[in-house]
Tab-separated table of C-alpha atoms in Angstrom:
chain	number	residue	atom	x	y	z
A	1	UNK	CA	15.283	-16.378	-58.712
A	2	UNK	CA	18.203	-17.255	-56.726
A	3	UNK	CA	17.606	-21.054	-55.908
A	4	UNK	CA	20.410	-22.630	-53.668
A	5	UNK	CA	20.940	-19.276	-51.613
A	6	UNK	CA	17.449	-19.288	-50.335
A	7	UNK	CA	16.838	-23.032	-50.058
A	8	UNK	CA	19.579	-23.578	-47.910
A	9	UNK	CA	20.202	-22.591	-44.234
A	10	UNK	CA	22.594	-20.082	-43.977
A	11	UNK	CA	25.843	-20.668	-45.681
A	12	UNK	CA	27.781	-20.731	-43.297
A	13	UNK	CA	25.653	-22.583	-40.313
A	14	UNK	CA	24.351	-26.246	-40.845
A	15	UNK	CA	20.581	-26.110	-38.928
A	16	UNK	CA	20.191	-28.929	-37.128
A	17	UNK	CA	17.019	-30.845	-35.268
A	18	UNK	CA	17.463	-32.742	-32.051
A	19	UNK	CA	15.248	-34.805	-30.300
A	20	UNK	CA	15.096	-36.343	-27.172
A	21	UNK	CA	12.174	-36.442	-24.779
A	22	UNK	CA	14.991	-36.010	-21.688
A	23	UNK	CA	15.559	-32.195	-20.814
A	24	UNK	CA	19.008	-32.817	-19.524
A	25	UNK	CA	19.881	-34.674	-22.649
A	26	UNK	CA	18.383	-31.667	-24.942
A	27	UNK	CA	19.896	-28.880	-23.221
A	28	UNK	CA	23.248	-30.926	-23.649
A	29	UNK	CA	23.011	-31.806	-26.964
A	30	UNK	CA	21.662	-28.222	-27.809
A	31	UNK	CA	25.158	-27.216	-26.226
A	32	UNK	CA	27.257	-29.689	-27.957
A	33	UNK	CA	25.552	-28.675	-31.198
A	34	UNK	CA	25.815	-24.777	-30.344
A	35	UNK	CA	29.925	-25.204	-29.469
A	36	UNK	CA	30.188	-26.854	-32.771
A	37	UNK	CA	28.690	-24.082	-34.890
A	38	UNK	CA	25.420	-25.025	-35.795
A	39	UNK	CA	21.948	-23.343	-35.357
A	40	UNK	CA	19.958	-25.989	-32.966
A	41	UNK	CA	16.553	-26.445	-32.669
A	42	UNK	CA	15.309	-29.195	-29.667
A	43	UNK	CA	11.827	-30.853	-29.906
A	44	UNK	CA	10.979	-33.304	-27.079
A	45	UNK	CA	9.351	-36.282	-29.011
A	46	UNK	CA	9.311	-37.240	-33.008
A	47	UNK	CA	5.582	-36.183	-33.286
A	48	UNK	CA	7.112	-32.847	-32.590
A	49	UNK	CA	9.677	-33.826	-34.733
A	50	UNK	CA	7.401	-34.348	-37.692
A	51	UNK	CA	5.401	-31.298	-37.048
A	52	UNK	CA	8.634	-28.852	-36.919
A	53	UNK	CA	9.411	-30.355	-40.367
A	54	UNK	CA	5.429	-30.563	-41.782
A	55	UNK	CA	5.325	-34.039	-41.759
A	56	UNK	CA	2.167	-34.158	-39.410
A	57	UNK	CA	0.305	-36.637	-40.671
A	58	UNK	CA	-2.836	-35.328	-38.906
A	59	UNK	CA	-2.413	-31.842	-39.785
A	60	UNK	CA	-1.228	-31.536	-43.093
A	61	UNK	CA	2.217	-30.128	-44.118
A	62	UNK	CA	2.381	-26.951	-42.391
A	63	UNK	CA	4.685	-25.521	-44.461
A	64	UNK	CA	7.715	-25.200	-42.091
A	65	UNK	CA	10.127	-23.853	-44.813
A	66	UNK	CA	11.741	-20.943	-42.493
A	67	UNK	CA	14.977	-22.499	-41.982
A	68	UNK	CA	15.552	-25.907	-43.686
A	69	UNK	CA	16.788	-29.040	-41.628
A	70	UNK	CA	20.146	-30.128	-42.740
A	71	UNK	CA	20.932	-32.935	-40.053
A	72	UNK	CA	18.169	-34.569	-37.672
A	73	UNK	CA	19.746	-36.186	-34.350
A	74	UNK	CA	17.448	-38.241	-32.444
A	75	UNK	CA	17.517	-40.418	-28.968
A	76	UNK	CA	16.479	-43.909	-29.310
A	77	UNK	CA	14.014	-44.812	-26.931
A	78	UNK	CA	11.716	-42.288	-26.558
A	79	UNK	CA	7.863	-42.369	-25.608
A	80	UNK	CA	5.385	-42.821	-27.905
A	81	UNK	CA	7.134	-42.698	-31.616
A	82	UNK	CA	10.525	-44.206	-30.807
A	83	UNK	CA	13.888	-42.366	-32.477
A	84	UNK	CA	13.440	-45.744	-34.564
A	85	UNK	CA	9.965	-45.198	-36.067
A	86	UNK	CA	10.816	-41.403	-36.641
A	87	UNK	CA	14.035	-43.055	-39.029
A	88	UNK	CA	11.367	-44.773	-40.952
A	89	UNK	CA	9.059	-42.034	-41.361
A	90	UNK	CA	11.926	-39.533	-42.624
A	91	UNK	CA	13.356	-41.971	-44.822
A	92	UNK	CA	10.157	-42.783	-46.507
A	93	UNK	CA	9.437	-39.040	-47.131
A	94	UNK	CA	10.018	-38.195	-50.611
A	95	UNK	CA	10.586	-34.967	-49.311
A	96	UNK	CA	12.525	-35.217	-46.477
A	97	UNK	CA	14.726	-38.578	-46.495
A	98	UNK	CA	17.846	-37.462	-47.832
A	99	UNK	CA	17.865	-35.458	-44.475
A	100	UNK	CA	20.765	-37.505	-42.862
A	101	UNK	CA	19.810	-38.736	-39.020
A	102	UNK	CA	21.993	-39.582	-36.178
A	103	UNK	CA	20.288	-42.380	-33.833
A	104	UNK	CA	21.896	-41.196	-29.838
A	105	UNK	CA	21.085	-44.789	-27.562
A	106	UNK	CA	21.869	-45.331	-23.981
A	107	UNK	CA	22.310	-48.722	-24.918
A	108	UNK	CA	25.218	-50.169	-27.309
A	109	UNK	CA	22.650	-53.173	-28.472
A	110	UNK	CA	24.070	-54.409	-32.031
A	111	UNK	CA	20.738	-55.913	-33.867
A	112	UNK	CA	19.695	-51.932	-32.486
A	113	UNK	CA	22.565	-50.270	-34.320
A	114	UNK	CA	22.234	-52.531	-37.184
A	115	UNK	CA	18.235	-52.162	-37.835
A	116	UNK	CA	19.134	-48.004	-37.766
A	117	UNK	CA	21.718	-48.257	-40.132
A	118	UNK	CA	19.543	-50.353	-42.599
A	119	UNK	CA	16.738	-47.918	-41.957
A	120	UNK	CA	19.270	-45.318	-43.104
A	121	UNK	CA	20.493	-44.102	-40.872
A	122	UNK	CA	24.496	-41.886	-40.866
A	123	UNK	CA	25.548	-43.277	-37.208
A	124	UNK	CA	25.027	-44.452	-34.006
A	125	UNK	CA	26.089	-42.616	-31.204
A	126	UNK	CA	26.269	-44.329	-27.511
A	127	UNK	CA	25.150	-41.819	-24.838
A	128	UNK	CA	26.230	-40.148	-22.711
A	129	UNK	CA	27.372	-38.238	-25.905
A	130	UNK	CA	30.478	-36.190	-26.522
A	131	UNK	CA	31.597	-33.196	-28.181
A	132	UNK	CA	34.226	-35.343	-29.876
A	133	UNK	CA	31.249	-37.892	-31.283
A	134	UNK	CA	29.455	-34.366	-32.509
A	135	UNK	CA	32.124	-32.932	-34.262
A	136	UNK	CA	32.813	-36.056	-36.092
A	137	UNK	CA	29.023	-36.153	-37.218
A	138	UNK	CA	29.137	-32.698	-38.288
A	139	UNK	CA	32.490	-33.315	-40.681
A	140	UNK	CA	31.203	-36.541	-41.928
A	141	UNK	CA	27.979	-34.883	-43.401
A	142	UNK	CA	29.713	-31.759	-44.695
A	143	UNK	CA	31.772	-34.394	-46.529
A	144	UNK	CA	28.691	-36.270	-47.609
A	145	UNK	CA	26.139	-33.730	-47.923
A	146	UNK	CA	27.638	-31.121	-49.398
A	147	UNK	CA	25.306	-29.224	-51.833
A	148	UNK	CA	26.394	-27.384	-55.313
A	149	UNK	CA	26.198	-24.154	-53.810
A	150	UNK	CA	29.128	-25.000	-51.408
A	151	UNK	CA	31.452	-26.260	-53.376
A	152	UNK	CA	31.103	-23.686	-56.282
A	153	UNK	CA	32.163	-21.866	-53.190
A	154	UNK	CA	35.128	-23.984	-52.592
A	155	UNK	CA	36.026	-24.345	-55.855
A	156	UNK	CA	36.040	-20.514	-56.342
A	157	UNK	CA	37.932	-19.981	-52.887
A	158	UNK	CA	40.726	-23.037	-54.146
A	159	UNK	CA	41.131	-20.843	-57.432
A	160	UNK	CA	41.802	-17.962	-55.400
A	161	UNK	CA	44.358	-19.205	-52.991
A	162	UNK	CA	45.969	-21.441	-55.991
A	163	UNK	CA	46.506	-17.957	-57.699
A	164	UNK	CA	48.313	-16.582	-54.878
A	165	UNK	CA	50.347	-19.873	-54.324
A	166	UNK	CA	54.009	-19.083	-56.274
A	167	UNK	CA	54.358	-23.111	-56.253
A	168	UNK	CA	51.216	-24.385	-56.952
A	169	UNK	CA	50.216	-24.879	-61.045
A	170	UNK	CA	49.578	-22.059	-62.849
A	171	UNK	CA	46.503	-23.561	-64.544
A	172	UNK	CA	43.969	-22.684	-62.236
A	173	UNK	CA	40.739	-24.953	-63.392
A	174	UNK	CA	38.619	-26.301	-60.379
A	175	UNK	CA	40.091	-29.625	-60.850
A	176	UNK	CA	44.193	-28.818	-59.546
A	177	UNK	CA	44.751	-30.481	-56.392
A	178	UNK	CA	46.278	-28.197	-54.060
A	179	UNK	CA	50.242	-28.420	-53.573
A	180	UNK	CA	49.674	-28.533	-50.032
A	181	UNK	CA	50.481	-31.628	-48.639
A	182	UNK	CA	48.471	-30.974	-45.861
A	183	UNK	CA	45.515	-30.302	-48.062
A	184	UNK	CA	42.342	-32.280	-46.608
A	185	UNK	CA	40.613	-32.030	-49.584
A	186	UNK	CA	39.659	-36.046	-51.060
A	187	UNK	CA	38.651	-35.299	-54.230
A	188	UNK	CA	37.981	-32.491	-56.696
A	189	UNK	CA	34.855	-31.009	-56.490
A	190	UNK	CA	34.044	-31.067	-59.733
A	191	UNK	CA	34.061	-34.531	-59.774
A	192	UNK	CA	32.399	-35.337	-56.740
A	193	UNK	CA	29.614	-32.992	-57.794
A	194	UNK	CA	28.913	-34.960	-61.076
A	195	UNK	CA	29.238	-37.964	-60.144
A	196	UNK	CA	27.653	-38.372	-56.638
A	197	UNK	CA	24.005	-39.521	-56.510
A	198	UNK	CA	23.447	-37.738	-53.732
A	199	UNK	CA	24.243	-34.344	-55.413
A	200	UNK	CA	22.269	-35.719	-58.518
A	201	UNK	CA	19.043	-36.412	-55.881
A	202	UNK	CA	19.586	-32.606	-54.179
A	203	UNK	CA	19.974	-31.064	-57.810
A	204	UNK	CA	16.385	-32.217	-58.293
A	205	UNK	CA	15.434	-31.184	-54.519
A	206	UNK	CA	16.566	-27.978	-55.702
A	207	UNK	CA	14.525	-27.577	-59.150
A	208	UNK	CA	11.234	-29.206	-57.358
A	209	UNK	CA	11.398	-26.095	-54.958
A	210	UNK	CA	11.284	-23.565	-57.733
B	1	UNK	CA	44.926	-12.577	-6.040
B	2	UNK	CA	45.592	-14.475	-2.926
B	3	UNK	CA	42.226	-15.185	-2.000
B	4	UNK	CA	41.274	-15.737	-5.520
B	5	UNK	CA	44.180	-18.534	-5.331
B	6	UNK	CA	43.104	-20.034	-1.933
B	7	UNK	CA	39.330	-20.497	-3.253
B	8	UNK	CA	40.677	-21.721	-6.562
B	9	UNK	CA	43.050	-24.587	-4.445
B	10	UNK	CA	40.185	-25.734	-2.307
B	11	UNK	CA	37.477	-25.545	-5.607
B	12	UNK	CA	40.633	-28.228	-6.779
B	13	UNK	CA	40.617	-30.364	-4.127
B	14	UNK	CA	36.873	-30.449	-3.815
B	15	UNK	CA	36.318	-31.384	-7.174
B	16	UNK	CA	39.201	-34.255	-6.870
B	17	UNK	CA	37.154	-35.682	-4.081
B	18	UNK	CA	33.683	-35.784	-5.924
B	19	UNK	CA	35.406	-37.494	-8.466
B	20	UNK	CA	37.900	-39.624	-6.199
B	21	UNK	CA	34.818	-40.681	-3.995
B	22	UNK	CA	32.664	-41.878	-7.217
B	23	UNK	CA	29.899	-39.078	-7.356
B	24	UNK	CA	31.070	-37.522	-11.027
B	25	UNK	CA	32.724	-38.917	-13.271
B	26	UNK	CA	34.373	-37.946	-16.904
B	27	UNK	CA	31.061	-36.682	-18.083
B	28	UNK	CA	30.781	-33.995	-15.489
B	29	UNK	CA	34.299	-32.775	-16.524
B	30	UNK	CA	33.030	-32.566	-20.243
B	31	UNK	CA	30.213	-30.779	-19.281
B	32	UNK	CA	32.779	-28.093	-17.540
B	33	UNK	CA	34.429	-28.029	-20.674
B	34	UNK	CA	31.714	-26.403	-22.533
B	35	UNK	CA	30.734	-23.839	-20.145
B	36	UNK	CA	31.779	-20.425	-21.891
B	37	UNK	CA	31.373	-16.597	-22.138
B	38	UNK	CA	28.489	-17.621	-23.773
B	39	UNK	CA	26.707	-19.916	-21.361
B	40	UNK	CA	28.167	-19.192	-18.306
B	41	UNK	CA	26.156	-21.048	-15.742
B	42	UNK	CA	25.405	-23.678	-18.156
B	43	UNK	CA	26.951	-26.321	-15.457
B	44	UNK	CA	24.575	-25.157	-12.802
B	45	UNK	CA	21.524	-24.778	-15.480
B	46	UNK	CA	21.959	-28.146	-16.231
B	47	UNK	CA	22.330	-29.709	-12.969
B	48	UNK	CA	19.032	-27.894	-11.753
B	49	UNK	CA	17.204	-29.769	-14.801
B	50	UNK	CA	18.846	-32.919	-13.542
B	51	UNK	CA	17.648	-32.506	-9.788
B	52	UNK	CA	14.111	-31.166	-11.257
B	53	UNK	CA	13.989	-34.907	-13.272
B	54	UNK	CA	15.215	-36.969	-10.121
B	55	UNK	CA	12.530	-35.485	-7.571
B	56	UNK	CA	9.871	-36.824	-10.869
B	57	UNK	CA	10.944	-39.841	-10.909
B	58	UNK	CA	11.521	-40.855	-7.745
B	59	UNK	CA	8.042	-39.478	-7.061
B	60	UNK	CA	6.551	-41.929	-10.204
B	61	UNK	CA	8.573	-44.922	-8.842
B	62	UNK	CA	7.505	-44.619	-4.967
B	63	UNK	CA	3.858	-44.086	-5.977
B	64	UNK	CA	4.478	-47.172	-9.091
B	65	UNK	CA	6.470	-49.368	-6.197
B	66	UNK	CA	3.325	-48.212	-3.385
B	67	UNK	CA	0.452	-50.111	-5.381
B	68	UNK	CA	-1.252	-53.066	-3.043
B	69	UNK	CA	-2.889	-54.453	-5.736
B	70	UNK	CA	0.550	-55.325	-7.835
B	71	UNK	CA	3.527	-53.471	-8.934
B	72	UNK	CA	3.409	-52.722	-12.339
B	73	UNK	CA	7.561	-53.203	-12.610
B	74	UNK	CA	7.563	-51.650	-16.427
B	75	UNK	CA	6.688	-48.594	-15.337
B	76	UNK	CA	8.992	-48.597	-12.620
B	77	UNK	CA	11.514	-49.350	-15.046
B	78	UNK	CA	10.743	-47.145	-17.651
B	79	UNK	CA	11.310	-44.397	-14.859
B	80	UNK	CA	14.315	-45.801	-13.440
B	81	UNK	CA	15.769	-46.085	-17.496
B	82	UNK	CA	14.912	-42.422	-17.364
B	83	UNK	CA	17.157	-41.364	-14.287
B	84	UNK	CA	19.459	-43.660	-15.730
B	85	UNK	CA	19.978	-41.881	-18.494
B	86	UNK	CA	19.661	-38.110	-16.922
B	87	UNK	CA	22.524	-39.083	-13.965
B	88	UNK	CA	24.322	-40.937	-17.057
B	89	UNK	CA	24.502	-37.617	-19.139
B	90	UNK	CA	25.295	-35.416	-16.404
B	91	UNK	CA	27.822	-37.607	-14.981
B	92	UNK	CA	26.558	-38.459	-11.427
B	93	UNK	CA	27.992	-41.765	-11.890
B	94	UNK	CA	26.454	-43.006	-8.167
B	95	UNK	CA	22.959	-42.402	-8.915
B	96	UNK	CA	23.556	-43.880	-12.301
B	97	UNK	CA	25.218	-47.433	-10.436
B	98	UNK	CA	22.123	-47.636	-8.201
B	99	UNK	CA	20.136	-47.378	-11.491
B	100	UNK	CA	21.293	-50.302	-13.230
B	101	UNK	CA	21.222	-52.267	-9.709
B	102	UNK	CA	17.275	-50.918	-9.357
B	103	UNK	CA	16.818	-51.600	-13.479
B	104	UNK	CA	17.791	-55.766	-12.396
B	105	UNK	CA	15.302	-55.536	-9.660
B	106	UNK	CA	12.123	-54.288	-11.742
B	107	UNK	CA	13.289	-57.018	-13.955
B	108	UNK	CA	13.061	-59.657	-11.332
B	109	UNK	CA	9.833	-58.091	-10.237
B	110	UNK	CA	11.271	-58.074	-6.978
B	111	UNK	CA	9.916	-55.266	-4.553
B	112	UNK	CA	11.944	-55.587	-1.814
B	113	UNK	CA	14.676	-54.789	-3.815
B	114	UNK	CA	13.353	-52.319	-5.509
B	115	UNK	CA	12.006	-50.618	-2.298
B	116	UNK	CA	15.753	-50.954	-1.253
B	117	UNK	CA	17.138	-49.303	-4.369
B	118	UNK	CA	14.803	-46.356	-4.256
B	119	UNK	CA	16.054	-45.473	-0.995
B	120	UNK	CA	19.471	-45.896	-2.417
B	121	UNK	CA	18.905	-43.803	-5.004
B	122	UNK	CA	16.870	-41.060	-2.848
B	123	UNK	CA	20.054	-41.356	-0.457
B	124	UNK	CA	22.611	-40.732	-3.419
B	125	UNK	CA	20.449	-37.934	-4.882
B	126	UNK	CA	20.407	-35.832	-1.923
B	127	UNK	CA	23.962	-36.552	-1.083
B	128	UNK	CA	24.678	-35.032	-5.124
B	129	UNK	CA	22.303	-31.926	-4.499
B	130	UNK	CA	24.287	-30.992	-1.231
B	131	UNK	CA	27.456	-31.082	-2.516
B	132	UNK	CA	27.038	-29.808	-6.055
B	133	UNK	CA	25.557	-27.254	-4.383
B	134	UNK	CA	28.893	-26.271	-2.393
B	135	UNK	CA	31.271	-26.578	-5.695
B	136	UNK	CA	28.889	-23.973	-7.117
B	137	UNK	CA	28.934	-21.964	-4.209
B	138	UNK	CA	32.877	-22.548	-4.464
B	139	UNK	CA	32.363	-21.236	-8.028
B	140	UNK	CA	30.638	-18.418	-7.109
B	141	UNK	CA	32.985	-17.112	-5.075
B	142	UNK	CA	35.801	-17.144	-7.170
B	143	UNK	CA	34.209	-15.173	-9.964
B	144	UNK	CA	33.070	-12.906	-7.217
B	145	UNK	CA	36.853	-12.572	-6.434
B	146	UNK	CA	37.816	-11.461	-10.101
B	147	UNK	CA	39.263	-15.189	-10.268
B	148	UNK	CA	38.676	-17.513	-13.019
B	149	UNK	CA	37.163	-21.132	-12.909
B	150	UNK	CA	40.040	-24.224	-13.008
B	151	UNK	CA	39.029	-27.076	-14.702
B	152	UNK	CA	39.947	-29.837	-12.951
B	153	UNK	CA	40.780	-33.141	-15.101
């Protein structure tokens, strides 16, 4: 049974949740999301939020496995369950916390920024938001969140284009760094993949779902 | 391609003087920016969500502010954090100023102010509507030309 393949969203588009209970703000950030290749789903409130990812309390886990949720961005100050509370109640989801979420806040209030980062949250992003502030959130959690499947992927594509490389070393294991200078790679992926709790944590994800 | 180039000079200047005269500012210009093949009227799409959310909430904040009995300020300010927001992320950087005077008012629980500021903002919204309206209409007529849209920094 092929495991990672199905699991994840498509390879090659990171699915992502938004949520803000302001329709200008969603059909923005839907945009923003959208220009920077990623599948976008908008929910106006984080009951809605919850439901999309089966977390309803009320009504039991409904099961919403279609397309997995690989980044949740959220507006602060919302009615009802704040972008705040739905943090908490991601974070203390055995199933869903290592979900990474993006706090969006009119208001650049530090004991606010702070209380979302110790809740667990990746950033904070002051509104009115940019494509530049999206971008950035999309490369930092490709660079943290990157599952096995994608970098056997990389690794495989790196041993390719070191083969056709005259300069590069002939030995073509996944751990030779590129001769590129220019290479953005930080570490080798073999590495990374061992060594990172997070990849240890999504390893299990992975097994649970079987 | 000389009309195209006449309508594309005045859709220019136009736009120079929304954003010379305070009505849009950089977010406006970033929300050109990602108008594409894609989403071609996204612009207009979003500014007719944005005029939609005004006409709300100036609605909940004249009935909040009309109450004999005693303004209940929080929910005048909840709706004025709203518009705040919505004029903030669309880049109508007027509305948005007379927000954060109106937000100081509900604070201070002061009506008259308030009263004041809702006219203000009723004032600015209109003036917005009217001539958003005539850079789309600008817009219009350039693509009806064959022309292409400039994007005005």
């Amino acid at each position: 049974m092929e495991v990672a393949g199905e699991v994840l969203a498509s390879e090659s588009q990171l699915h992502v949740l938004a949520v803000d209970d302001s329709h200008v703000d969603r059909k923005v950030i839907e945009k923003l999301l959208k220009i920077s290749s990623c599948k976008v789903t908008t929910v106006e409130s984080g009951a809605r939020a919850l439901q999309f990812l089966g977390l309803d309390e009320e009504k039991g886990s409904l099961g919403f496995n279609g397309l997995k949720v690989n980044l949740i961005i959220t507006d602060y100050s919302m009615p009802g369950m704040t972008g705040y509370e739905l943090l908490k109640k991601i974070k203390r989801s055995s199933t869903f916390r290592e979900i990474p979420v993006v706090i969006m806040s009119s208001e650049n209030i530090l004991t606010r920024i702070d209380s979302c980062l110790e809740e667990g949250a990746e950033e904070f992003l002051v509104k009115p938001v940019k494509l530049s502030d999206v971008k950035r959130v999309m490369n930092d959690c490709i660079m943290r969140g990157e599952t096995e499947g994608n970098k056997r992927r990389r690794v495989d594509k790196r041993k390719f284009e070191d083969d056709n490389h005259a300069s590069s070393s002939s030995s073509s294991s996944s751990s030779s760094i590129p001769s590129s200078p220019s290479s953005p790679l930080p570490s080798s992926p073999s590495t990374a993949a061992t060594s990172s709790p997070l990849h240890s944590l999504k390893r299990a994800k992975l097994r649970d779902h079987n | 391609m000389d009309v195209v180039n006449q309508l594309q000079r005045q859709f220019i200047d136009y736009s120079a003087s929304l954003h010379r005269e305070g009505f849009l500012d950089d977010q406006f210009t970033q929300l050109q920016k990602l108008q594409d093949d894609n989403s071609p009227d996204f612009v207009v799409e979003v500014a007719s969500l944005f005029f939609e959310d005004c006409e709300k909430l100036i609605n909940n904040m004249a009935r909040a502010l009309e109450q004999q009995q005693g303004v209940d300020f929080k929910q005048v300010d909840a709706s004025v954090h709203q518009l705040k927001g919505s004029s903030s992320s669309i880049g109508a950087m007027r509305v948005k100023d007379v927000c954060i005077a109106f937000r100081s008012f509900c604070e201070a629980q002061n009506r008259e102010g308030c009263l004041r500021c809702l006219q203000q903002v009723t004032h600015e919204y209109s003036l917005l509507k009217n001539k958003l309206q005539t850079l789309f209409r600008l817009q219009q007529q350039i693509l009806a030309a064959g022309g292409s849209i400039p994007v005005v920094e």
